[in-house]
Coordinates of C-alpha atoms in Angstrom, one line a residue:
M159 CA -312.0 31.4 -52.0
N160 CA -313.6 28.2 -50.7
Y161 CA -313.3 27.9 -46.9
S162 CA -311.7 24.5 -47.0
I163 CA -309.1 25.6 -49.6
Q164 CA -308.3 28.7 -47.6
R165 CA -307.9 26.7 -44.4
L166 CA -305.6 24.2 -46.1
L167 CA -303.4 27.0 -47.5
E168 CA -303.3 28.9 -44.3
S169 CA -302.2 25.8 -42.4
T170 CA -299.2 25.5 -44.7
N171 CA -298.3 29.2 -45.1
S172 CA -295.5 29.7 -42.5
Y173 CA -292.0 30.8 -43.6
E174 CA -290.5 27.6 -42.2
F175 CA -293.0 25.5 -44.2
A176 CA -292.2 27.3 -47.4
Q177 CA -288.5 26.7 -47.0
D178 CA -288.8 22.9 -46.5
R179 CA -291.9 22.0 -48.5
L180 CA -293.1 21.8 -52.1
R181 CA -296.8 21.9 -52.9
I182 CA -298.1 20.6 -56.3
L183 CA -301.7 21.4 -57.2
I184 CA -304.0 19.7 -59.7
I185 CA -307.1 21.7 -60.5
S186 CA -309.7 20.2 -62.9
S187 CA -312.9 18.2 -62.9
A188 CA -313.1 15.5 -60.3
E189 CA -312.7 12.8 -62.9
W190 CA -309.6 14.3 -64.6
T191 CA -308.0 15.1 -61.2
T192 CA -308.4 11.5 -60.1
E193 CA -307.1 10.2 -63.4
T194 CA -304.1 12.4 -63.2
I195 CA -303.3 11.3 -59.7
H196 CA -303.5 7.7 -60.8
T197 CA -301.3 8.4 -63.8
L198 CA -298.7 10.0 -61.6
H199 CA -298.8 7.0 -59.4
A200 CA -298.3 4.7 -62.3
L201 CA -295.2 6.8 -63.3
R202 CA -294.0 6.4 -59.7
F203 CA -294.2 10.1 -59.0
A204 CA -296.4 9.9 -55.9
E205 CA -298.6 7.5 -54.0
V206 CA -302.3 8.1 -54.5
G207 CA -302.7 8.5 -50.7
E208 CA -300.2 11.3 -50.6
W209 CA -302.6 13.7 -52.3
S210 CA -305.2 15.6 -50.3
P211 CA -308.9 14.6 -50.8
P212 CA -310.5 16.5 -53.7
L213 CA -311.5 20.0 -52.5
P214 CA -314.2 22.0 -54.3
T215 CA -313.2 25.3 -55.9
Q216 CA -315.4 28.3 -56.5
I217 CA -316.1 27.0 -60.0
S218 CA -318.9 24.5 -60.3
G219 CA -317.7 21.0 -61.1
E220 CA -314.1 21.8 -60.4
V221 CA -311.9 20.4 -57.6
M222 CA -308.3 20.6 -56.5
S223 CA -306.0 18.2 -54.9
I224 CA -302.6 19.1 -53.2
L225 CA -299.5 17.0 -52.9
T226 CA -297.0 18.2 -50.3
R227 CA -293.4 17.0 -50.3
S228 CA -290.6 17.7 -47.8
R229 CA -287.3 18.7 -49.1
P230 CA -284.8 15.8 -49.0
R231 CA -282.0 16.4 -46.6

């Protein structure tokens, strides 16, 4: 696993975090990941700035971006 992805997942891996958070992943080419984030923004699903910066995966040319949401109370 890419170090930056591992570090991000470890930082959000506590029991308390899992109970109150939702993580949504987009994994694809950089172009399609960005396009999907902008499409979801146009659909009012999430602001572009709420997504993590694109993180490289172990597959050449592939990136992932993570959206983390808190559970509404």
